[in-house]
């Protein structure tokens, strides 16, 4: 972290990099600058973790501002604060929403060109977070705040609660959490002391009351450390759960289980998967798969698109999530949930002499992407189409490049701004086997 005796540089900001930082140069060296916008001239303090090839710096003053600069909606993350105590998690908040989305589209395009060899221009669409029409396309000028239905805050040694400072693990006490939905802002208890706690989770399910959950220091997420299968099963049965609503469908999951954080994300991604699946290539009797399936959200979207008789297997490494998926898909007689690592499940298919000829695959990996091992296994099994849901543009581009090595081409891609005021985006792509 930078200190007051680190050097100050006046920099011409020329570009944007993946990770939410802008790009400048100083005497031939690349400088990654936080809290700046391409086209600006800023004064930045160099951080003390300097490298031979590049430096990192934090903007402390704007000498020539972009017309897209705005006052940060989170005061504790703004330039008025010293970089060491700026709240993290809203690194694009100083940029007007329309320019945020343009920069994200630029990062996606550059990643696709570099890692997949493709020239693309994919706009990043605004998504409404209002409770009334969550998931619908939003007015491009609509304020971007108030979208997070899950917020994790940390607790320092004195019991004060807050986010980590940007690019550190120092807890920063704050008076507001403007990215959170209103229900969470109202219960955040930011002025309370939580002695003996490690984290505070704020959760606002779409089919229930908002909750504040205190996680004591030393407790594992998902409950205490397990001692034996029987004890684990007993505790699992008693673990708190929540219910999320997507359209007319309800999804049950553990309270600390994974769910999309933007109020409109589950609806947006369910719709996108339905739209990206090519019905001409979909065989309801094939071994269709939903990989990294969680609690069955996207498997349900497939069933809703093609009917209850469409076969779909959702594969998820988290046993509890897979158990919930089985319950959430119980109305689909041709759906099943398998608790397994995706790479091992694909290995079993291959060893058993199975193929995925004619099958459609929904692929929703973690932020790190599917990676070469899964791409190689999946491509070798030969599905008719793959709908890839990605929350990292570089991981998506890398994996698209790997699929192209196996003869799969990118037919369509759309991108959504499901993480406003941050550098993150969500994209949904369709890949199909190239004929000839």
Coordinates of C-alpha atoms in Angstrom, one line a residue:
X1 CA 0.0 0.0 0.0
X2 CA 1.3 3.4 -0.9
X3 CA 2.4 5.8 1.8
X4 CA 2.8 9.6 1.8
X5 CA 6.5 9.4 1.1
X6 CA 6.1 7.4 -2.1
X7 CA 6.7 9.3 -5.4
X8 CA 4.0 11.4 -7.1
X9 CA 3.7 11.3 -10.9
X10 CA 1.7 13.4 -13.3
X11 CA 0.4 10.9 -15.8
X12 CA -1.5 10.9 -19.2
X13 CA -4.0 8.0 -18.9
X14 CA -4.3 6.2 -22.2
X15 CA -6.2 3.0 -21.7
X16 CA -8.0 0.5 -19.5
X17 CA -6.8 -2.9 -18.2
X18 CA -8.6 -5.9 -17.0
X19 CA -9.0 -5.6 -13.3
X20 CA -10.5 -2.1 -13.1
X21 CA -7.3 0.0 -13.4
X22 CA -6.4 2.5 -16.1
X23 CA -3.1 2.5 -18.0
X24 CA -0.4 5.2 -18.3
X25 CA 3.3 5.3 -19.1
X26 CA 6.2 7.0 -17.2
X27 CA 9.6 7.0 -18.9
X28 CA 8.7 3.9 -20.9
X29 CA 7.3 1.9 -18.0
X30 CA 3.7 0.9 -17.7
X31 CA 1.8 2.3 -14.7
X32 CA -1.5 0.8 -13.7
X33 CA -3.5 3.7 -12.1
X34 CA -6.5 3.2 -9.9
X35 CA -9.4 5.7 -9.9
X36 CA -8.6 7.2 -13.3
X37 CA -10.3 7.3 -16.7
X38 CA -8.7 7.0 -20.1
X39 CA -8.2 10.5 -21.5
X40 CA -7.5 12.1 -18.2
X41 CA -4.4 13.7 -16.8
X42 CA -4.0 12.7 -13.1
X43 CA -1.5 13.0 -10.3
X44 CA -0.9 9.6 -8.8
X45 CA 1.0 8.2 -5.9
X46 CA 3.1 5.1 -6.7
X47 CA 2.6 2.2 -4.5
X48 CA 5.5 0.6 -2.7
X49 CA 5.1 -2.8 -4.4
X50 CA 6.9 -1.7 -7.6
X51 CA 8.0 -4.2 -10.2
X52 CA 10.7 -4.0 -12.9
X53 CA 8.2 -4.1 -15.8
X54 CA 5.3 -2.0 -14.3
X55 CA 4.3 0.1 -11.3
X56 CA 1.0 0.5 -9.6
X57 CA -0.3 3.9 -8.5
X58 CA -3.4 5.5 -6.9
X59 CA -4.9 8.7 -8.2
X60 CA -4.8 11.5 -5.6
X61 CA -5.7 14.5 -7.8
X62 CA -7.3 14.9 -11.2
X63 CA -5.5 17.6 -13.3
X64 CA -7.6 17.3 -16.4
X65 CA -10.9 15.5 -15.9
X66 CA -12.8 13.3 -18.3
X67 CA -16.4 14.5 -19.1
X68 CA -17.4 11.0 -17.8
X69 CA -16.1 11.6 -14.3
X70 CA -18.7 11.9 -11.6
X71 CA -18.7 12.2 -7.8
X72 CA -18.3 8.7 -6.4
X73 CA -21.7 7.5 -5.1
X74 CA -19.9 5.8 -2.1
X75 CA -18.2 8.7 -0.3
X76 CA -15.8 6.2 1.5
X77 CA -14.5 5.1 -1.9
X78 CA -13.9 8.6 -3.4
X79 CA -10.8 10.6 -4.1
X80 CA -11.4 12.7 -1.0
X81 CA -10.1 9.7 1.1
X82 CA -6.5 8.7 1.2
X83 CA -5.9 5.7 -1.0
X84 CA -5.0 3.5 2.0
X85 CA -8.5 3.9 3.4
X86 CA -10.7 4.0 0.3
X87 CA -13.4 1.3 0.4
X88 CA -12.9 -1.4 -2.1
X89 CA -15.5 -3.1 -4.3
X90 CA -16.6 -0.1 -6.4
X91 CA -13.5 0.6 -8.5
X92 CA -15.6 2.1 -11.4
X93 CA -17.8 4.2 -9.2
X94 CA -16.1 7.5 -10.3
X95 CA -17.2 6.9 -13.9
X96 CA -20.6 7.6 -15.5
X97 CA -22.5 4.3 -16.0
X98 CA -22.6 4.5 -19.8
X99 CA -18.8 4.9 -19.9
X100 CA -18.3 2.1 -17.4
X101 CA -20.1 -0.2 -19.8
X102 CA -18.1 1.1 -22.8
X103 CA -14.9 0.3 -20.9
X104 CA -16.1 -3.1 -20.0
X105 CA -17.0 -3.8 -23.7
X106 CA -13.5 -2.6 -24.7
X107 CA -11.9 -5.0 -22.2
X108 CA -14.0 -7.9 -23.6
X109 CA -13.1 -7.0 -27.2
X110 CA -9.4 -6.8 -26.4
X111 CA -9.5 -10.1 -24.6
X112 CA -11.2 -11.8 -27.5
X113 CA -8.7 -10.4 -30.0
X114 CA -5.7 -11.4 -27.8
X115 CA -6.7 -14.8 -26.6
X116 CA -9.2 -16.1 -29.2
X117 CA -8.0 -14.2 -32.3
X118 CA -11.5 -12.8 -32.9
X119 CA -12.5 -9.2 -33.7
X120 CA -15.8 -8.5 -31.9
X121 CA -17.7 -5.4 -30.8
X122 CA -20.1 -6.5 -28.1
X123 CA -22.0 -3.8 -26.2
X124 CA -22.6 -4.4 -22.5
X125 CA -26.3 -4.0 -21.7
X126 CA -27.6 -2.2 -18.6
X127 CA -29.9 -4.4 -16.5
X128 CA -32.6 -3.1 -14.1
X129 CA -32.2 -3.9 -10.4
X130 CA -35.6 -2.5 -9.3
X131 CA -37.8 -5.1 -7.6
X132 CA -40.6 -4.4 -10.0
X133 CA -38.8 -5.3 -13.2
X134 CA -35.5 -6.9 -12.1
X135 CA -33.7 -8.4 -15.0
X136 CA -35.3 -6.2 -17.7
X137 CA -33.1 -4.0 -19.9
X138 CA -32.5 -0.8 -18.1
X139 CA -32.5 2.8 -19.1
X140 CA -28.8 3.5 -20.0
X141 CA -28.8 6.6 -17.8
X142 CA -30.5 4.8 -14.8
X143 CA -28.4 5.1 -11.6
X144 CA -26.3 1.9 -11.2
X145 CA -26.5 1.6 -7.4
X146 CA -28.8 -0.5 -5.2
X147 CA -28.3 -3.8 -7.0
X148 CA -26.4 -6.1 -4.6
X149 CA -28.6 -8.7 -2.7
X150 CA -25.6 -10.1 -0.9
X151 CA -22.9 -8.1 0.8
X152 CA -20.0 -9.5 2.9
X153 CA -18.4 -7.1 5.4
X154 CA -15.4 -7.8 7.6
X155 CA -14.7 -7.1 11.2
X156 CA -11.5 -5.7 12.6
X157 CA -9.8 -6.5 15.9
X158 CA -11.9 -3.8 17.6
X159 CA -15.2 -5.1 16.4
X160 CA -15.7 -2.4 13.7
X161 CA -17.4 -3.6 10.6
X162 CA -16.7 -2.6 7.0
X163 CA -15.4 -3.7 3.6
X164 CA -11.7 -4.2 2.9
X165 CA -9.8 -1.2 1.6
X166 CA -9.2 -1.3 -2.1
X167 CA -6.4 -3.8 -2.9
X168 CA -5.7 -4.7 0.8
X169 CA -7.2 -6.7 3.6
X170 CA -7.5 -3.8 6.0
X171 CA -11.0 -3.2 7.2
X172 CA -12.4 0.2 6.5
X173 CA -15.3 1.4 8.6
X174 CA -18.0 3.0 6.5
X175 CA -21.3 4.8 7.0
X176 CA -23.1 3.5 3.9
X177 CA -23.3 0.6 1.5
X178 CA -24.9 2.2 -1.6
X179 CA -24.4 -0.7 -3.9
X180 CA -26.7 -2.8 -1.7
X181 CA -30.4 -3.1 -2.2
X182 CA -32.4 -0.9 0.1
X183 CA -33.5 -3.8 2.3
X184 CA -29.8 -4.4 3.2
X185 CA -28.9 -0.7 3.6
X186 CA -31.6 -0.6 6.3
X187 CA -30.3 -3.5 8.4
X188 CA -26.5 -3.1 7.8
X189 CA -25.8 -2.0 11.4
X190 CA -22.6 -0.2 10.3
X191 CA -22.3 1.7 13.6
X192 CA -22.4 -1.4 15.8
X193 CA -19.4 -3.3 17.2
X194 CA -19.2 -7.0 16.6
X195 CA -16.5 -8.2 19.0
X196 CA -15.4 -11.8 18.3
X197 CA -16.9 -11.9 14.8
X198 CA -14.9 -12.4 11.6
X199 CA -17.5 -11.4 9.0
X200 CA -21.0 -10.0 8.6
X201 CA -23.2 -11.3 5.7
X202 CA -26.1 -9.3 4.5
X203 CA -28.6 -11.3 2.5
X204 CA -31.8 -10.3 0.7
X205 CA -33.5 -13.2 -0.9
X206 CA -36.2 -12.5 -3.5
X207 CA -38.7 -14.7 -1.6
X208 CA -38.1 -13.8 2.0
X209 CA -36.9 -11.2 4.6
X210 CA -33.5 -9.6 4.5
X211 CA -31.1 -11.0 7.1
X212 CA -27.9 -10.0 8.9
X213 CA -25.7 -13.0 9.7
X214 CA -22.8 -12.8 12.1
X215 CA -20.0 -15.3 11.4
X216 CA -17.9 -15.8 14.5
X217 CA -14.1 -15.8 14.2
X218 CA -12.8 -19.3 13.5
X219 CA -16.0 -20.7 12.1
X220 CA -15.9 -22.2 8.7
X221 CA -18.4 -20.9 6.1
X222 CA -21.2 -23.4 5.9
X223 CA -21.0 -24.3 9.6
X224 CA -18.5 -25.8 12.0
X225 CA -15.8 -28.2 10.9
X226 CA -17.4 -31.6 10.2
X227 CA -16.5 -34.7 12.2
X228 CA -17.8 -37.8 10.4
X229 CA -20.5 -38.3 7.8
X230 CA -23.4 -38.9 10.2
X231 CA -22.7 -35.7 12.2
X232 CA -22.3 -33.7 9.0
X233 CA -25.6 -35.0 7.7
X234 CA -27.4 -34.0 10.9
X235 CA -25.9 -30.5 10.8
X236 CA -26.6 -30.1 7.1
X237 CA -30.3 -30.9 7.6
X238 CA -30.4 -28.1 10.2
X239 CA -28.5 -25.5 8.2
X240 CA -30.5 -22.4 7.4
X241 CA -31.9 -22.1 3.9
X242 CA -33.4 -19.4 1.8
X243 CA -35.7 -19.3 -1.2
X244 CA -35.2 -17.4 -4.4
X245 CA -37.9 -16.7 -7.0
X246 CA -37.2 -16.5 -10.7
X247 CA -40.4 -15.9 -12.7
X248 CA -42.9 -18.5 -11.4
X249 CA -40.2 -20.9 -10.2
X250 CA -38.8 -21.1 -6.7
X251 CA -35.2 -22.3 -5.8
X252 CA -34.2 -23.5 -2.4
X253 CA -30.5 -23.1 -1.3
X254 CA -28.4 -22.9 1.8
X255 CA -28.4 -19.4 3.2
X256 CA -24.6 -19.2 2.7
X257 CA -24.8 -21.0 -0.7
X258 CA -24.0 -19.4 -4.1
X259 CA -26.6 -17.2 -5.8
X260 CA -26.1 -14.4 -8.3
X261 CA -25.7 -11.1 -6.4
X262 CA -27.4 -8.7 -8.8
X263 CA -31.2 -8.5 -8.2
X264 CA -31.8 -9.1 -11.9
X265 CA -29.0 -11.5 -12.6
X266 CA -30.9 -14.8 -12.3
X267 CA -33.7 -13.7 -14.6
X268 CA -31.2 -12.2 -17.0
X269 CA -29.0 -15.3 -17.3
X270 CA -32.0 -17.7 -17.4
X271 CA -33.4 -15.7 -20.3
X272 CA -30.0 -15.5 -22.0
X273 CA -29.4 -19.2 -21.9
X274 CA -32.8 -20.0 -23.3
X275 CA -32.2 -17.5 -26.1
X276 CA -28.7 -18.7 -26.9
X277 CA -29.7 -22.4 -27.1
X278 CA -30.3 -23.1 -30.8
X279 CA -33.5 -25.1 -31.0
X280 CA -32.4 -26.6 -34.4
X281 CA -29.5 -28.1 -32.6
X282 CA -31.3 -29.2 -29.4
X283 CA -32.2 -32.8 -29.0
X284 CA -34.4 -33.4 -26.0
X285 CA -33.4 -37.1 -25.9
X286 CA -29.6 -36.4 -25.9
X287 CA -27.4 -36.4 -22.8
X288 CA -27.8 -32.6 -22.3
X289 CA -25.7 -31.2 -19.5
X290 CA -25.6 -28.2 -17.1
X291 CA -22.0 -28.1 -15.9
X292 CA -21.1 -26.2 -12.7
X293 CA -24.9 -26.2 -12.2
X294 CA -25.2 -24.9 -8.6
X295 CA -28.8 -25.3 -7.4
X296 CA -30.2 -25.9 -10.8
X297 CA -31.0 -22.4 -12.1
X298 CA -29.9 -22.9 -15.7
X299 CA -31.0 -26.5 -15.9
X300 CA -34.4 -25.2 -15.1
X301 CA -34.1 -22.6 -17.8
X302 CA -33.4 -25.4 -20.3
X303 CA -36.4 -27.4 -19.1
X304 CA -38.6 -24.3 -19.3
X305 CA -37.4 -23.6 -22.9
X306 CA -37.8 -27.2 -24.2
X307 CA -40.4 -28.8 -22.0
X308 CA -40.4 -31.3 -19.1
X309 CA -39.4 -34.3 -21.2
X310 CA -36.1 -32.7 -22.2
X311 CA -33.3 -34.6 -20.6
X312 CA -30.8 -32.5 -18.6
X313 CA -28.2 -33.5 -16.0
X314 CA -26.8 -30.8 -13.8
X315 CA -23.3 -31.5 -12.4
X316 CA -22.0 -29.6 -9.4
X317 CA -19.1 -30.3 -7.0
X318 CA -20.8 -28.8 -4.0
X319 CA -22.8 -31.7 -2.5
X320 CA -25.3 -29.5 -0.7
X321 CA -26.0 -27.4 -3.8
X322 CA -26.5 -30.6 -5.8
X323 CA -29.0 -31.9 -3.3
X324 CA -30.9 -28.6 -3.5
X325 CA -30.8 -28.9 -7.3
X326 CA -32.4 -32.3 -7.2
X327 CA -35.3 -30.8 -5.2
X328 CA -35.5 -27.7 -7.3
X329 CA -35.8 -29.8 -10.4
X330 CA -38.2 -32.4 -8.9
X331 CA -41.0 -31.3 -11.3
X332 CA -38.9 -32.2 -14.3
X333 CA -39.0 -36.1 -14.6
X334 CA -36.2 -36.1 -17.1
X335 CA -33.8 -33.9 -15.0
X336 CA -31.3 -35.2 -12.6
X337 CA -28.6 -33.7 -10.4
X338 CA -25.1 -35.3 -9.9
X339 CA -22.7 -34.2 -7.2
X340 CA -19.3 -34.4 -8.9
X341 CA -16.4 -32.4 -10.1
X342 CA -16.9 -31.5 -13.7
X343 CA -13.6 -32.7 -14.9
X344 CA -14.1 -36.1 -13.2
X345 CA -17.6 -36.4 -14.5
X346 CA -16.4 -35.9 -18.0
X347 CA -13.6 -38.4 -17.5
X348 CA -16.2 -41.0 -16.5
X349 CA -18.2 -40.4 -19.6
X350 CA -15.1 -40.8 -21.7
X351 CA -13.9 -43.9 -20.0
X352 CA -17.4 -45.4 -20.3
X353 CA -17.2 -45.0 -24.1
X354 CA -20.0 -42.3 -24.0
X355 CA -20.1 -39.3 -26.3
X356 CA -22.2 -36.1 -26.2
X357 CA -23.1 -36.3 -29.9
X358 CA -26.3 -34.3 -30.4
X359 CA -26.2 -32.9 -26.9
X360 CA -26.4 -29.3 -25.7
X361 CA -24.2 -28.2 -22.8
X362 CA -24.6 -25.2 -20.6
X363 CA -21.2 -24.3 -19.0
X364 CA -21.2 -21.8 -16.1
X365 CA -17.7 -22.1 -14.5
X366 CA -16.3 -20.0 -11.7
X367 CA -14.5 -16.8 -12.3
X368 CA -11.3 -18.6 -13.3
X369 CA -13.1 -20.2 -16.2
X370 CA -13.3 -23.8 -17.4
X371 CA -9.6 -24.1 -18.3
X372 CA -7.8 -26.4 -20.7
X373 CA -8.5 -29.7 -18.9
X374 CA -12.3 -29.3 -19.0
X375 CA -12.3 -27.7 -22.5
X376 CA -10.2 -30.6 -23.9
X377 CA -12.4 -33.3 -22.3
X378 CA -15.7 -31.6 -23.3
X379 CA -14.7 -30.9 -26.9
X380 CA -13.5 -34.5 -27.3
X381 CA -17.0 -35.7 -26.3
X382 CA -18.4 -33.7 -29.2
X383 CA -21.6 -31.8 -28.1
X384 CA -23.7 -30.1 -30.8
X385 CA -23.6 -26.7 -29.0
X386 CA -22.1 -25.2 -25.9
X387 CA -23.7 -22.2 -24.1
X388 CA -20.9 -20.6 -22.0
X389 CA -21.9 -18.3 -19.1
X390 CA -18.9 -16.3 -18.0
X391 CA -18.2 -13.7 -15.3
X392 CA -14.6 -12.9 -16.4
X393 CA -13.9 -11.7 -20.0
X394 CA -10.3 -12.9 -20.1
X395 CA -11.2 -16.4 -18.9
X396 CA -14.0 -16.5 -21.5
X397 CA -11.7 -15.4 -24.3
X398 CA -9.0 -17.9 -23.3
X399 CA -11.5 -20.8 -23.2
X400 CA -13.1 -19.7 -26.5
X401 CA -9.6 -19.8 -28.0
X402 CA -9.2 -23.3 -26.6
X403 CA -12.5 -24.5 -28.0
X404 CA -11.5 -23.0 -31.4
X405 CA -8.4 -25.3 -31.3
X406 CA -10.9 -28.2 -31.2
X407 CA -13.0 -26.9 -34.1
X408 CA -15.7 -25.1 -32.2
X409 CA -16.6 -21.6 -33.4
X410 CA -18.1 -18.7 -31.6
X411 CA -21.6 -18.1 -33.1
X412 CA -23.0 -15.5 -30.7
X413 CA -22.1 -13.5 -27.6
X414 CA -24.0 -11.0 -25.4
X415 CA -22.8 -9.1 -22.4
X416 CA -24.6 -7.7 -19.4
X417 CA -23.7 -5.2 -16.7
X418 CA -24.5 -7.3 -13.7
X419 CA -21.8 -5.7 -11.5
X420 CA -22.3 -1.9 -11.8
X421 CA -19.6 0.4 -10.4
X422 CA -17.1 -2.5 -10.6
X423 CA -15.0 -3.7 -13.5
X424 CA -16.8 -7.0 -13.7
X425 CA -19.3 -8.1 -16.4
X426 CA -21.3 -11.2 -17.3
X427 CA -21.3 -12.7 -20.8
X428 CA -23.2 -15.5 -22.5
X429 CA -21.7 -17.1 -25.6
X430 CA -22.8 -20.0 -28.0
X431 CA -20.1 -22.2 -29.5
X432 CA -20.8 -24.9 -32.1
X433 CA -18.8 -27.4 -34.1
X434 CA -17.4 -25.9 -37.3
X435 CA -18.5 -28.0 -40.3
X436 CA -15.9 -28.5 -43.1

